[in-house]
Structure formats: structure tokens, C-alpha cells
Amino acid sequence: MAKVELKHIKKVYDNKVTAIADANVVIEDKEFAVLVGPSGCGKSTMLRMIAGLEEISGGDLLIDGERVNDLSPKDRDIAMVFQNYALYPHMTVFDNMAFGLKLRKFPKDEIKKRVEHAAGILGLTDFLHRRPKAMSGGQRQRVAIGRAIVRQPKVFLFDEPLSNLDAKLRVQMRMEIKQLHKKLDATMIYVTHDQIEAMTMGNKIVVLKDGDVQQVDKPMTLYNDPANHFVGSFIGSPAMNFLKGNIEKSDRLYFKSDSISFSIPENIEEQVSTLAGKAVTLGFRPESIYDHDYEDRAQLTEKNAITIDVTEPVGAETFVYFTAGETELCMRSSSGLIYENNQEINIGFDVSRLYFFDPESGKRLV
Amino acid sequence: MKQIKLSKIFFWLLLAVMTVIYLGPFLFSVSISFNAEGDVFSWPIKLLPEKWTLNNYKEAWEGLPFSTWLRNSAIITAVQTICNVFFASLAGFAFARLDFPGKNIIFSIFMASLMVPGIILLVPKFIILNEFGMINTYGGLIVPGLVSVVNIFLMKQFFETVPKDLEEAALIDGCSYFRIYWQIFLPVSKPALAAVAIYTFQGAWNEFMWPVIVSTTSDMFTLPVGMSFLKNEFSVNWPILMSGTIMISLPTLVIFLVFQRYFVEGVASSGLKE
């Protein structure tokens, strides 16, 4: 059982730079939590504070209900996997994995049993007597994971463990770590800047920006229900489209921008009515745009004519880029229709998938 | 193509000249050491002895208290080398990896002390050691050379290149800072440690000035000091001096051959992403 709680956690560096302002996150037992955000958002700092490698400037860090702020890393019962593997170059794979157990004075046969078990899980059995130098990047990262497994810690911490691997290996290791989580049934906290890694691996995602927690949710909730402009733009690839405009009220409510306008659908009219006369940023995913001439769905907005700039067929779907006013937008078409550059088409938006953000604060309004 | 060849020829020529400059006198002294005394001054100069003899070596070993001086040199050099490697790496680790108040100031003072010429310190050092009654003792010979700022600096610079991840991984594994130093940093720092060991060994083994000042009786002489007494005001016994010198230089040569691969090996950071 290991529940990790961050209560009003703060990190201020000596030179008065605030890395993390006031973080409140609860990671439940056996959860796979991913801290994600652009570089410099404080995600690694947060992980390192949980590990005890970074001092906590304020607030409480609880593991299993016990305040561990002042405990040294070795007493927190955590294990960490580093981006650069951080294997001891002068030790064999076996010794690398056994080192932590030896320091904790485990009996020899217990150490052997645990190391061999972990090596079995990670497919390292044949490499136990090699030095890290004689291994590939993927194998080294497995050793680093093995070093964490043998300790059987309360919490596993991963600090961008896959970013040094090539693309193919990364996808493979991603699955392996996920399966490992299932097998070990342990609490894991994983830091990455890659939103795809976050979406595919975590069952809870913590989105960070500039040291502030933006949203904590399940992956699909983040995708479908972003709390603000940043989360909307950060999660999903291609990114969410944003369009600046106004909500205007005449006979009914309208969204109007310099190029695209439509009437606000009835189902959200009541919520949007509070925004009447205000400037908003409209957000919509590429897959919420449809070719109006071919998709005659009830929930589409009125037609808007646009001219295609560029198309990117990627196989199962085609990304269609066009400019509305000064904003570049992207439409994801999986209809199998073939589009040409400079072609004029009529588009409509899926009314159930529109997000309205405050253009100033970025907060989600509707 | 031709230009490359020309530069190559120049390069080899330069190497050859340098080799002759360095190796020539050494080989000549080897030659002299096998010569009978009278033959040294014969004219024209003979580069090779007419009659090879081992007498000079025998005389140097038996006629002089060579074994006593060898023992003194060995003790002093061994203690100073071991202590320098230990203390310099320990201090270097502290300066490179630990945070303690006054760290930068202390290190600056250390560095500043390098600007004081060593020769100025001979008299104060002598006076201090005299107060402690350490003149003409092993203590007096050894203690001033137990630690050197240059070595501390060398080790600090090297330890700073060891990735922080290694230290943090060890912390999480449950290491104390001393254990990190002992079990992680020392083993990955063999090249730097070898450098410190070789420099210190060479320096201590060849040191002349300090031992000649501190040792007052022949039984406390080191090899270089003892050898110098073969030269007196009016005559020099060249063959014996040279055979002694050759014997003195052998250990340095052996040590260098043993440790040089650590120089070449470079940083052993292969557990990390290059």
C-alpha cells in the first residue's frame, strides 16, 4: 500500500525563483501517475522532491500518510529510474541490481533470488555478468528498472526514462513498463514531456505548466474535458485548434470571428448565453471538423467555406490544413475523401465538441 | 597529397630530434655506468665502453649505504603517494560534490596558495618542524608532502565530470556520502587517481631540496640526497654516480609503465549515455 500525497508543496530556489508554487496532488495506491508538461514546468523538480533529492520549501509530502519531508532518500522506500540510466559503470549488471540490497544488509541468497527474479522479468538473465559498457541503451534501461524492482519499494519513480532511446524501442519499452506496472501492482510516478507517452501509460495524468498544476485527471478526461486553454493545446496530436472571436446575440447566439461564424447550438445555448457580448477563444479538435458537403450530421454547425492550404495524407486519415483569418487550423478527415491543395470546401463543427476559453486567463468557460 | 606528406616528414623529423634530445643523455649515462672510471675522460669520447663492467653498480650498492637510502626513499614515497591519493580525492570530492559553508572561500585560499613559490616556504617549514623536534626524522621528511593543492584541484576537476545521476542513484540505493565517495566515485576515477599517484610518486622519489635540508645524518638520506654526496668539490666519480642514477630511475619507469593505461583509458562513464 502506498499512497503519495502532495499538500501545498512549494519549491523556491535560493535565487528566489519559484519552481513550484502550490501543488496539491494525490496519487492513490497502485496508480500509474504521469507528470507531464513542457520543459521547465517543474515536473522533474516535483519528482525529485518526492524522491528526496530536492529539498521541499513548503507544504507536506506524505507517503502512506506519513510525512516524509525530512527523511533522506534511502529512508523513503522509493526507487528511481533515471533518464541517463545512472548505472554504476564499474559493476556488473548483477552488482548494479544488488547494490541497494547489499547496503540494506539483505542475506546473500535473498539478494540472488530477487536479482534473478527481476532479471527474468526483464529478459536480462543472460547478461548478469556483463558490464553496462557492453550493453545497448535499451538493455541498460532495463538494468536500471531492474535495480528499482529488486528493492520492492513502495513507490517507483521514473524520470523521463525513455527519452534516450530511439523511437521504436521507446514504443516497446512503453508497453513493457506498462505491463510491469500490472505485474508488480505498485504505485508508479512517471515524468515525461511527451504527451503521447503520458496518454498511453498513465491512469492518472498531472499536467503542469510554469510550476502550476493545471489539471489532474484520467487521460481521456483530459482529452475530452480540458480545464483550460493550455491543457487543451498540450494534450492531443495534432493539437487542438483555437480561434479568437466573440459571442454575439441577435435573434439567437452566434460565434463570430473574422472568417468563421456559426450559430451556437441549442444544447449549449443556455450556458453560452452568459458569455454574450464577450470575447472568447473557441477550441475544437481536428477531428471535430467535418466536410459539410459529405457529412450531413445533425450535430454540425452551419457551413463555412475555406480554402485548403496543405494536405497531409498519413494513411488511415488525412490532415487538412487551412487558414481562417490569421489562424492556421487543422482538420482530421478519416472519410477517405481525397483533397487537393487550394481546393475550396465547406466545413462544419461538431457542436458537442466545442470548448470556450477565456482569452485572457485561458480558463475554460463552457 | 604532397603537402600532407611534407608535413608528415616534418612531424617525424621533429619527433626524432626530440627523441635524441631526451634519450641521448640518458643512454649516454647508461653507457658511462658500465664504464671503468679511467675510461670516462679518454679522448676522443667513446659512446660505448671499451670494456663493459658491472663494478660500478656493485660499488654503488655495497660501497655506499645505498640500501638504507633506498629504504628511506621507499618509505617516504609510499606514504606520501598513498596519503596524497586518499586526501586529495577526499578533499576533491568534498569540493566537487558537497555543500558546506565557506566552500568557495576555502577553495580560493587553496588556489591562492599555489601562487606562493615553494622555495619561500622552506625556512618557515624548517622552523615549524624544528619546534616539533621533527628535524632528521621520517616525520619531518614525510609530513610536509602528505597533501598537495594541485592534486586536490585535479581530483575536484575530475569529480565534477562524474554525472550527478550516479550520486543520486547511490543516495536512493542507500549510500552515505562517504560510501558514495568510496564505492562509486573512486572506482570510476581510476585515470585521475593514477595521475595523482604517478605525479606524487615521481615528485617524492626525485625530491631533493626538502630532504637535503631536513636530513642531517647519512642514515636519514634519501637516494637523490645520498647520490649528491658523490659529487664533492674537486672530483666526481661519474660511473658510480651514473649507475646510482640509473638504479634510482628504474622504479619511476616501472610505475609509469604499469599505470599508463589508465591515462589512456579515459573516463569510465560507460554506464551512462555517452
XYZ file of C-alpha atoms in Angstrom:
640
model
C 0.000 0.000 0.000
C 1.473 3.317 -0.978
C -0.447 6.495 -1.410
C 1.511 9.609 -2.247
C 0.064 12.967 -1.279
C 1.422 16.378 -2.096
C -0.149 19.045 0.077
C 0.598 22.669 -0.793
C 4.048 21.644 -1.975
C 6.280 24.569 -2.799
C 9.749 24.827 -4.271
C 11.666 28.080 -4.234
C 15.318 28.111 -5.216
C 17.954 30.197 -3.431
C 17.843 32.863 -6.085
C 14.140 33.299 -5.315
C 12.948 31.543 -8.428
C 9.710 29.735 -7.727
C 9.767 26.383 -9.465
C 6.555 25.074 -7.950
C 4.061 27.449 -6.381
C 1.436 25.365 -4.632
C 0.962 21.816 -5.790
C -1.797 19.595 -4.481
C -1.848 16.124 -5.925
C -2.991 12.795 -4.566
C -1.654 9.633 -6.148
C -3.560 6.604 -4.980
C -2.122 3.216 -4.183
C -1.209 1.141 -7.256
C -1.848 4.048 -9.540
C 0.341 4.842 -12.547
C 0.587 8.620 -12.399
C 2.278 10.634 -15.111
C 3.614 14.131 -14.577
C 3.622 15.850 -17.932
C 4.359 19.318 -19.217
C 6.751 21.302 -21.368
C 10.375 21.632 -20.263
C 10.813 23.890 -17.267
C 7.320 23.236 -15.957
C 8.574 21.746 -12.704
C 7.677 18.120 -13.338
C 11.178 16.786 -12.691
C 11.523 19.039 -9.662
C 8.315 17.575 -8.295
C 9.547 14.021 -8.836
C 12.898 14.831 -7.267
C 11.153 16.279 -4.236
C 9.189 13.054 -3.864
C 12.480 11.158 -4.170
C 14.145 13.357 -1.584
C 16.840 14.609 -3.951
C 15.463 18.117 -3.793
C 14.549 19.919 -0.623
C 10.901 20.846 -0.183
C 10.487 24.570 0.501
C 6.966 24.363 1.870
C 3.986 22.064 2.317
C 3.792 18.398 3.231
C 4.743 15.299 1.332
C 3.038 12.178 2.599
C 3.758 8.603 1.652
C 1.228 6.238 3.160
C 0.001 9.020 5.398
C 3.427 9.553 6.905
C 5.106 12.914 6.457
C 8.440 12.267 4.767
C 9.661 15.818 4.059
C 12.683 15.405 6.268
C 13.532 11.795 5.512
C 16.581 11.091 3.375
C 16.006 9.347 0.026
C 17.073 5.975 1.330
C 14.527 6.050 4.136
C 11.553 6.890 1.931
C 11.297 3.407 0.466
C 11.272 4.627 -3.099
C 13.256 3.598 -6.149
C 14.071 5.762 -9.096
C 14.921 5.182 -12.741
C 16.940 7.964 -14.306
C 16.947 9.339 -17.816
C 20.663 8.572 -18.180
C 20.227 5.158 -16.525
C 22.891 6.105 -13.944
C 24.272 2.594 -13.766
C 27.496 2.096 -11.861
C 29.965 1.580 -14.713
C 32.437 -0.442 -12.668
C 29.894 -3.037 -11.537
C 28.328 -5.936 -13.382
C 24.615 -5.990 -14.080
C 24.142 -8.299 -11.119
C 26.059 -5.987 -8.786
C 24.241 -2.946 -10.099
C 20.938 -4.511 -9.189
C 22.179 -5.997 -5.926
C 23.911 -2.864 -4.642
C 20.878 -1.380 -2.896
C 20.033 -4.695 -1.248
C 23.607 -5.246 -0.093
C 23.586 -1.830 1.550
C 20.410 -2.808 3.328
C 22.127 -5.953 4.586
C 19.862 -8.475 2.904
C 21.030 -12.088 3.164
C 23.012 -13.253 0.130
C 20.578 -15.898 -1.086
C 17.675 -13.463 -0.830
C 19.625 -10.944 -2.950
C 20.385 -13.628 -5.511
C 16.760 -14.716 -5.611
C 15.452 -11.199 -6.101
C 18.004 -10.213 -8.732
C 17.405 -13.364 -10.712
C 13.672 -12.907 -10.490
C 13.915 -9.321 -11.749
C 16.338 -10.349 -14.472
C 13.825 -12.978 -15.548
C 11.033 -10.435 -15.801
C 13.221 -8.051 -17.820
C 14.936 -10.638 -20.003
C 18.370 -9.910 -18.551
C 19.217 -13.369 -17.273
C 21.990 -13.873 -19.813
C 23.547 -10.502 -19.146
C 24.004 -10.628 -15.384
C 27.778 -10.784 -15.598
C 28.211 -8.075 -18.186
C 29.271 -4.532 -17.521
C 26.918 -1.724 -18.607
C 29.520 -0.680 -21.179
C 28.859 -3.849 -23.143
C 25.112 -3.299 -23.394
C 22.757 -1.368 -25.638
C 20.685 1.609 -24.487
C 17.521 -0.444 -24.132
C 19.302 -3.118 -22.114
C 20.867 -0.524 -19.847
C 17.488 0.990 -19.187
C 16.185 -2.473 -18.298
C 19.008 -2.857 -15.809
C 18.077 0.487 -14.301
C 14.482 -0.698 -13.992
C 15.700 -3.976 -12.539
C 17.653 -2.103 -9.909
C 14.374 -0.496 -8.875
C 12.359 -3.727 -8.955
C 14.622 -5.760 -6.685
C 14.175 -3.251 -3.914
C 10.402 -3.844 -3.923
C 9.842 -0.228 -2.942
C 6.570 1.417 -2.044
C 6.830 3.830 -4.938
C 8.620 3.659 -8.288
C 9.789 6.950 -9.746
C 10.675 7.317 -13.417
C 12.404 10.438 -14.682
C 11.968 10.529 -18.479
C 13.376 7.017 -18.717
C 12.729 6.557 -22.416
C 13.920 9.820 -23.905
C 17.379 8.470 -24.727
C 16.016 5.545 -26.704
C 15.158 5.514 -30.386
C 11.539 5.770 -31.464
C 10.871 2.087 -31.997
C 12.473 0.983 -28.767
C 10.609 3.697 -26.944
C 7.248 2.304 -28.005
C 8.330 -1.182 -26.984
C 9.645 -0.086 -23.577
C 6.487 1.938 -23.061
C 4.453 -1.235 -23.262
C 6.915 -3.146 -21.127
C 6.775 -0.600 -18.336
C 3.005 -0.623 -18.517
C 2.930 -4.401 -18.262
C 5.418 -4.231 -15.434
C 3.039 -1.963 -13.584
C 0.297 -4.504 -13.988
C 2.555 -7.322 -12.852
C 4.032 -5.567 -9.831
C 0.840 -3.834 -8.817
C 2.852 -0.951 -7.404
C 2.484 2.801 -7.266
C 4.429 4.406 -10.071
C 5.114 8.044 -10.816
C 6.427 8.792 -14.249
C 7.761 12.059 -15.637
C 7.715 12.830 -19.338
C 7.409 15.768 -21.675
C 5.806 13.568 -24.291
C 2.036 13.789 -24.129
C 1.618 10.574 -26.118
C 3.678 8.709 -23.535
C 1.548 10.297 -20.845
C -1.735 9.403 -22.527
C -0.756 5.825 -23.276
C 0.853 4.929 -19.982
C -0.843 6.710 -17.139
C -4.105 6.084 -15.433
C -3.781 9.483 -13.876
C -2.125 12.432 -15.564
C -0.909 15.549 -13.833
C -0.467 18.381 -16.329
C 1.983 21.045 -15.214
C 2.934 24.402 -16.605
C 5.234 27.033 -15.103
C 5.178 25.263 -11.766
C 1.402 25.160 -11.522
C -0.739 22.068 -11.640
C -3.165 22.663 -14.496
C -5.304 19.579 -14.262
C -5.226 16.123 -12.713
C -7.378 13.554 -14.435
C -7.691 10.332 -16.362
C -6.168 10.510 -19.865
C -9.431 10.588 -21.786
C -10.981 13.080 -19.411
C -8.062 15.391 -20.081
C -8.603 14.960 -23.767
C -12.342 15.381 -23.782
C -12.706 17.823 -20.955
C -9.635 20.083 -20.679
C -9.747 22.513 -17.777
C -8.065 25.313 -19.681
C -6.535 26.517 -22.913
C -3.116 25.063 -22.038
C -4.327 21.539 -21.300
C -6.389 21.620 -24.482
C -3.383 22.654 -26.530
C -0.892 20.343 -24.829
C -2.835 17.089 -24.929
C -3.591 15.666 -28.338
C -1.707 15.499 -31.599
C -2.248 17.349 -33.885
C -3.023 19.977 -31.289
C -6.419 21.438 -30.595
C -7.386 24.337 -32.859
C -8.014 27.725 -31.352
C -9.913 30.581 -32.877
C -10.376 34.030 -31.379
C -13.839 35.532 -31.726
C -16.877 36.958 -29.999
C -20.176 35.664 -28.770
C -22.851 37.913 -30.222
C -26.527 37.954 -29.535
C -29.137 38.947 -32.100
C -32.072 36.657 -32.815
C -30.029 33.941 -31.175
C -26.403 33.424 -30.039
C -23.650 33.446 -32.596
C -19.926 32.772 -32.523
C -18.273 35.257 -34.836
C -14.657 35.517 -35.867
C -13.211 37.349 -38.856
C -13.613 34.284 -41.054
C -15.685 31.624 -39.373
C -19.090 32.146 -37.848
C -21.911 29.909 -36.772
C -24.899 29.941 -34.525
C -24.467 28.440 -31.080
C -26.275 25.109 -30.953
C -29.293 24.831 -28.717
C -27.885 22.280 -26.322
C -25.262 24.685 -25.024
C -27.085 27.917 -25.743
C -28.071 28.410 -22.166
C -24.511 28.001 -20.863
C -23.032 30.186 -23.556
C -25.610 32.918 -23.071
C -23.664 34.187 -20.067
C -20.822 34.998 -22.463
C -22.952 37.131 -24.769
C -21.056 40.187 -25.941
C -17.745 38.851 -24.685
C -14.547 37.872 -26.458
C -13.777 34.165 -26.259
C -11.272 31.689 -27.630
C -13.021 28.798 -29.305
C -11.273 25.450 -29.109
C -12.031 22.400 -31.210
C -10.157 19.229 -32.012
C -9.109 18.471 -35.606
C -11.485 15.522 -35.653
C -14.429 17.752 -34.730
C -14.291 19.442 -38.122
C -16.253 17.791 -40.893
C -16.639 18.309 -44.593
C -20.182 19.646 -44.628
C -20.936 18.556 -48.181
C -20.336 14.913 -47.393
C -21.121 14.517 -43.735
C -24.662 15.517 -43.164
C -24.793 15.115 -39.456
C -27.461 16.647 -37.359
C -24.997 17.984 -34.843
C -22.949 20.022 -37.289
C -22.934 23.782 -37.310
C -23.619 25.886 -40.404
C -21.365 25.713 -43.419
C -18.204 27.759 -43.544
C -16.243 27.952 -46.769
C -12.494 27.573 -46.529
C -9.586 27.042 -48.901
C -7.166 24.214 -48.230
C -3.504 25.165 -47.850
C -1.820 21.825 -47.452
C -2.941 18.231 -47.088
C -1.040 15.508 -45.285
C -2.313 12.032 -46.077
C -0.945 9.646 -43.446
C -2.815 6.529 -44.466
C -5.914 5.888 -42.435
C -6.607 9.592 -42.240
C -5.692 12.867 -43.838
C -4.729 16.065 -42.086
C -6.064 19.084 -43.925
C -4.539 22.446 -43.052
C -6.251 25.704 -43.848
C -6.130 29.290 -42.698
C -9.037 31.103 -41.152
C -8.265 34.782 -40.898
C -4.757 34.640 -39.477
C -5.114 31.375 -37.647
C -3.847 28.114 -39.042
C -6.291 25.308 -38.409
C -6.162 21.584 -38.895
C -8.903 19.163 -39.811
C -8.562 15.430 -39.406
C -10.511 13.616 -42.086
C -10.967 9.881 -41.910
C -13.663 9.769 -44.546
C -11.318 8.544 -47.249
C -12.075 11.585 -49.415
C -9.148 12.902 -51.379
C -8.432 16.599 -51.025
C -6.229 18.811 -53.154
C -4.273 21.883 -52.246
C -6.202 25.107 -52.926
C -9.470 23.205 -53.043
C -12.477 25.023 -51.616
C -14.627 23.064 -49.224
C -17.415 23.753 -46.749
C -16.755 22.739 -43.195
C -18.909 22.391 -40.141
C -18.086 21.777 -36.474
C -19.343 19.012 -34.256
C -21.466 21.005 -31.830
C -20.978 18.559 -28.981
C -17.213 19.082 -29.030
C -16.790 22.836 -28.770
C -14.786 24.404 -25.963
C -14.942 28.066 -24.998
C -11.959 29.561 -23.177
C -11.368 32.924 -21.606
C -8.914 34.678 -23.966
C -7.184 36.386 -21.020
C -6.814 33.697 -18.374
C -7.192 30.694 -20.653
C -9.762 29.244 -18.253
C -12.407 27.021 -19.701
C -15.752 28.840 -19.735
C -18.060 26.310 -21.341
C 48.655 14.914 -51.221
C 52.166 16.158 -51.437
C 51.583 18.766 -48.746
C 50.303 16.176 -46.355
C 53.390 14.086 -46.946
C 55.701 17.039 -46.350
C 54.015 17.864 -43.066
C 54.313 14.226 -42.079
C 58.016 14.220 -42.789
C 58.430 17.364 -40.746
C 56.452 15.791 -37.943
C 58.586 12.658 -37.859
C 61.740 14.721 -38.068
C 60.646 16.783 -35.100
C 59.840 13.621 -33.148
C 63.237 12.190 -33.997
C 65.060 15.329 -32.849
C 63.094 15.427 -29.606
C 63.797 11.762 -29.001
C 67.509 12.286 -29.454
C 67.478 15.289 -27.128
C 65.690 13.366 -24.379
C 67.017 9.876 -24.897
C 70.622 10.785 -25.795
C 71.857 11.906 -22.377
C 70.039 9.018 -20.723
C 71.654 6.436 -22.975
C 74.992 8.137 -22.506
C 74.669 7.876 -18.749
C 73.751 4.206 -19.140
C 76.911 3.816 -21.137
C 79.019 5.613 -18.557
C 77.582 3.490 -15.767
C 79.128 0.430 -17.381
C 82.462 2.121 -17.918
C 85.643 1.887 -15.856
C 86.372 5.202 -14.173
C 89.544 5.972 -16.083
C 87.878 5.487 -19.456
C 85.305 8.232 -18.913
C 87.720 11.009 -19.680
C 89.505 9.363 -22.588
C 89.628 11.354 -25.809
C 88.025 11.090 -28.362
C 84.789 10.419 -26.448
C 83.714 6.824 -26.596
C 79.977 6.422 -26.824
C 80.210 2.772 -25.860
C 82.514 1.423 -23.155
C 85.553 -0.409 -24.390
C 85.261 -2.909 -21.584
C 81.819 -3.437 -20.091
C 81.843 -3.716 -16.314
C 79.231 -4.135 -13.576
C 81.684 -2.954 -10.965
C 80.107 0.492 -10.685
C 76.741 -0.968 -9.763
C 78.349 -3.262 -7.273
C 80.307 -0.417 -5.764
C 77.309 1.872 -5.576
C 75.284 -0.842 -3.839
C 77.980 -2.064 -1.479
C 80.293 0.862 -1.025
C 77.564 3.378 -0.274
C 74.701 2.957 2.234
C 72.576 2.516 -0.847
C 70.100 0.110 0.711
C 69.463 2.464 3.641
C 68.814 5.365 1.283
C 66.612 3.135 -0.864
C 64.601 2.170 2.218
C 64.200 5.814 3.236
C 63.156 6.840 -0.257
C 60.727 3.930 -0.496
C 59.072 4.660 2.850
C 58.720 8.379 2.174
C 57.458 7.887 -1.357
C 54.987 5.152 -0.438
C 53.462 7.064 2.466
C 53.259 10.311 0.533
C 51.733 8.679 -2.530
C 49.082 6.780 -0.595
C 48.219 9.799 1.534
C 48.051 12.142 -1.436
C 45.738 9.865 -3.338
C 43.493 9.477 -0.302
C 43.459 13.066 0.952
C 43.355 14.721 -2.470
C 40.442 12.578 -3.593
C 38.632 13.077 -0.295
C 39.055 16.853 -0.408
C 38.349 16.935 -4.143
C 35.105 15.036 -3.529
C 34.059 17.478 -0.837
C 34.792 20.500 -3.015
C 33.127 18.972 -6.061
C 30.077 17.358 -4.517
C 29.217 18.626 -1.074
C 27.706 21.881 0.003
C 29.240 23.376 3.091
C 29.605 26.919 4.343
C 32.721 28.694 3.126
C 33.369 26.139 0.413
C 34.263 28.663 -2.250
C 36.355 30.829 0.054
C 38.352 27.880 1.324
C 38.925 26.659 -2.181
C 40.039 30.123 -3.308
C 42.543 30.268 -0.457
C 43.855 26.859 -1.502
C 44.237 28.057 -5.061
C 45.888 31.293 -3.991
C 48.474 29.326 -2.026
C 49.667 27.905 -5.337
C 50.973 31.328 -6.238
C 53.483 31.284 -3.368
C 56.785 29.874 -4.650
C 57.666 26.726 -2.740
C 61.172 27.904 -2.059
C 59.885 30.729 0.144
C 58.284 28.161 2.413
C 61.456 26.207 3.093
C 62.584 28.342 6.018
C 59.209 28.643 7.772
C 58.605 24.928 7.299
C 62.001 24.171 8.778
C 61.381 26.420 11.774
C 57.988 24.875 12.443
C 59.250 21.321 12.183
C 62.205 22.223 14.376
C 59.778 23.379 17.060
C 58.137 19.972 16.897
C 61.512 18.261 17.082
C 60.974 16.618 13.726
C 64.246 17.544 12.049
C 66.107 14.487 10.770
C 63.128 12.179 11.359
C 60.767 10.368 8.988
C 58.047 12.677 10.241
C 59.950 15.727 9.113
C 60.641 14.194 5.741
C 57.131 12.942 5.132
C 54.572 15.247 6.759
C 55.045 18.392 4.605
C 54.319 16.342 1.467
C 51.241 14.468 2.669
C 48.800 16.551 0.707
C 49.106 18.879 -2.238
C 46.758 21.536 -3.514
C 47.476 20.675 -7.126
C 46.245 17.138 -6.521
C 43.126 18.356 -4.740
C 42.418 20.618 -7.680
C 42.971 17.774 -10.120
C 40.597 15.481 -8.256
C 37.962 18.176 -7.861
C 38.002 18.872 -11.567
C 37.675 15.205 -12.333
C 34.880 14.527 -9.843
C 32.910 17.396 -11.309
C 32.697 15.491 -14.573
C 31.075 12.480 -12.897
C 27.351 12.733 -13.673
C 25.155 13.798 -10.779
C 22.745 10.982 -11.597
C 25.291 8.447 -10.344
C 25.486 10.166 -6.992
C 21.702 10.414 -6.752
C 21.173 6.797 -7.755
C 23.580 5.825 -4.984
C 21.770 8.056 -2.492
C 18.495 6.327 -3.304
C 20.193 2.942 -3.117
C 21.080 3.869 0.437
C 24.658 5.136 0.332
C 26.092 7.612 2.778
C 28.258 10.320 1.239
C 31.406 8.549 2.359
C 30.242 5.368 0.706
C 29.418 7.253 -2.480
C 32.982 8.532 -2.429
C 34.459 5.171 -1.609
C 32.366 2.762 -3.637
C 31.197 4.847 -6.594
C 33.470 7.809 -7.190
C 36.844 6.209 -6.503
C 36.303 3.216 -8.775
C 35.170 5.373 -11.693
C 38.071 7.779 -11.203
C 40.971 5.454 -11.825
C 42.546 7.642 -14.528
C 42.640 10.677 -12.257
C 43.815 8.646 -9.289
C 46.561 7.143 -11.419
C 47.633 10.609 -12.492
C 47.809 11.810 -8.899
C 49.662 8.663 -7.871
C 52.233 8.928 -10.640
C 52.895 12.633 -10.187
C 53.215 12.257 -6.457
C 55.395 9.202 -6.735
C 57.694 10.897 -9.187
C 57.821 14.106 -7.167
C 58.505 12.347 -3.884
C 61.004 9.909 -5.344
C 63.026 12.636 -7.031
C 62.603 15.288 -4.324
C 65.954 16.745 -3.387
C 65.578 20.158 -1.790
C 63.478 19.278 1.238
C 65.252 16.039 2.224
C 68.650 17.707 1.908
C 67.509 20.401 4.327
C 65.736 18.181 6.854
C 68.067 15.191 6.948
C 71.306 15.817 8.761
C 72.824 12.365 9.096
C 73.592 9.873 6.364
C 71.149 7.286 7.751
C 68.220 9.620 7.020
C 69.300 10.485 3.469
C 67.106 9.662 0.526
C 68.594 8.377 -2.705
C 68.883 11.745 -4.510
C 70.474 13.305 -1.424
C 72.888 10.419 -0.998
C 73.839 10.487 -4.648
C 74.632 14.169 -4.461
C 77.374 13.390 -1.975
C 79.196 11.501 -4.694
C 79.952 14.907 -6.111
C 82.424 16.743 -3.970
C 84.221 19.952 -4.504
C 87.119 18.659 -6.537
C 86.048 15.416 -8.162
C 83.056 13.486 -9.335
C 83.004 9.750 -9.617
C 80.906 9.705 -12.765
C 80.499 5.979 -13.348
C 79.242 5.328 -9.802
C 77.040 8.398 -9.859
C 75.539 7.285 -13.151
C 74.946 3.702 -12.050
C 73.218 5.022 -8.929
C 71.132 7.372 -11.031
C 70.087 4.594 -13.368
C 69.014 2.478 -10.405
C 67.048 5.390 -8.983
C 65.179 5.986 -12.208
C 64.081 2.380 -12.671
C 61.116 2.417 -10.234
C 59.653 5.537 -11.863
C 59.849 3.826 -15.204
C 58.157 0.686 -13.920
C 55.372 2.645 -12.204
C 54.729 4.612 -15.345
C 54.543 1.503 -17.481
C 52.127 -0.110 -15.037
C 49.764 2.828 -14.732
C 49.957 4.449 -18.134
C 46.995 2.538 -19.469
C 44.778 4.432 -17.027
C 45.921 7.654 -18.634
C 44.889 6.346 -21.994
C 41.701 4.700 -20.856
C 39.865 7.956 -20.333
C 36.763 8.462 -18.305
C 34.939 5.297 -17.447
C 31.438 6.673 -17.690
C 30.061 3.942 -19.865
C 27.187 3.158 -17.518
C 25.727 6.427 -18.687
C 24.524 7.555 -22.032
C 27.502 8.878 -23.893
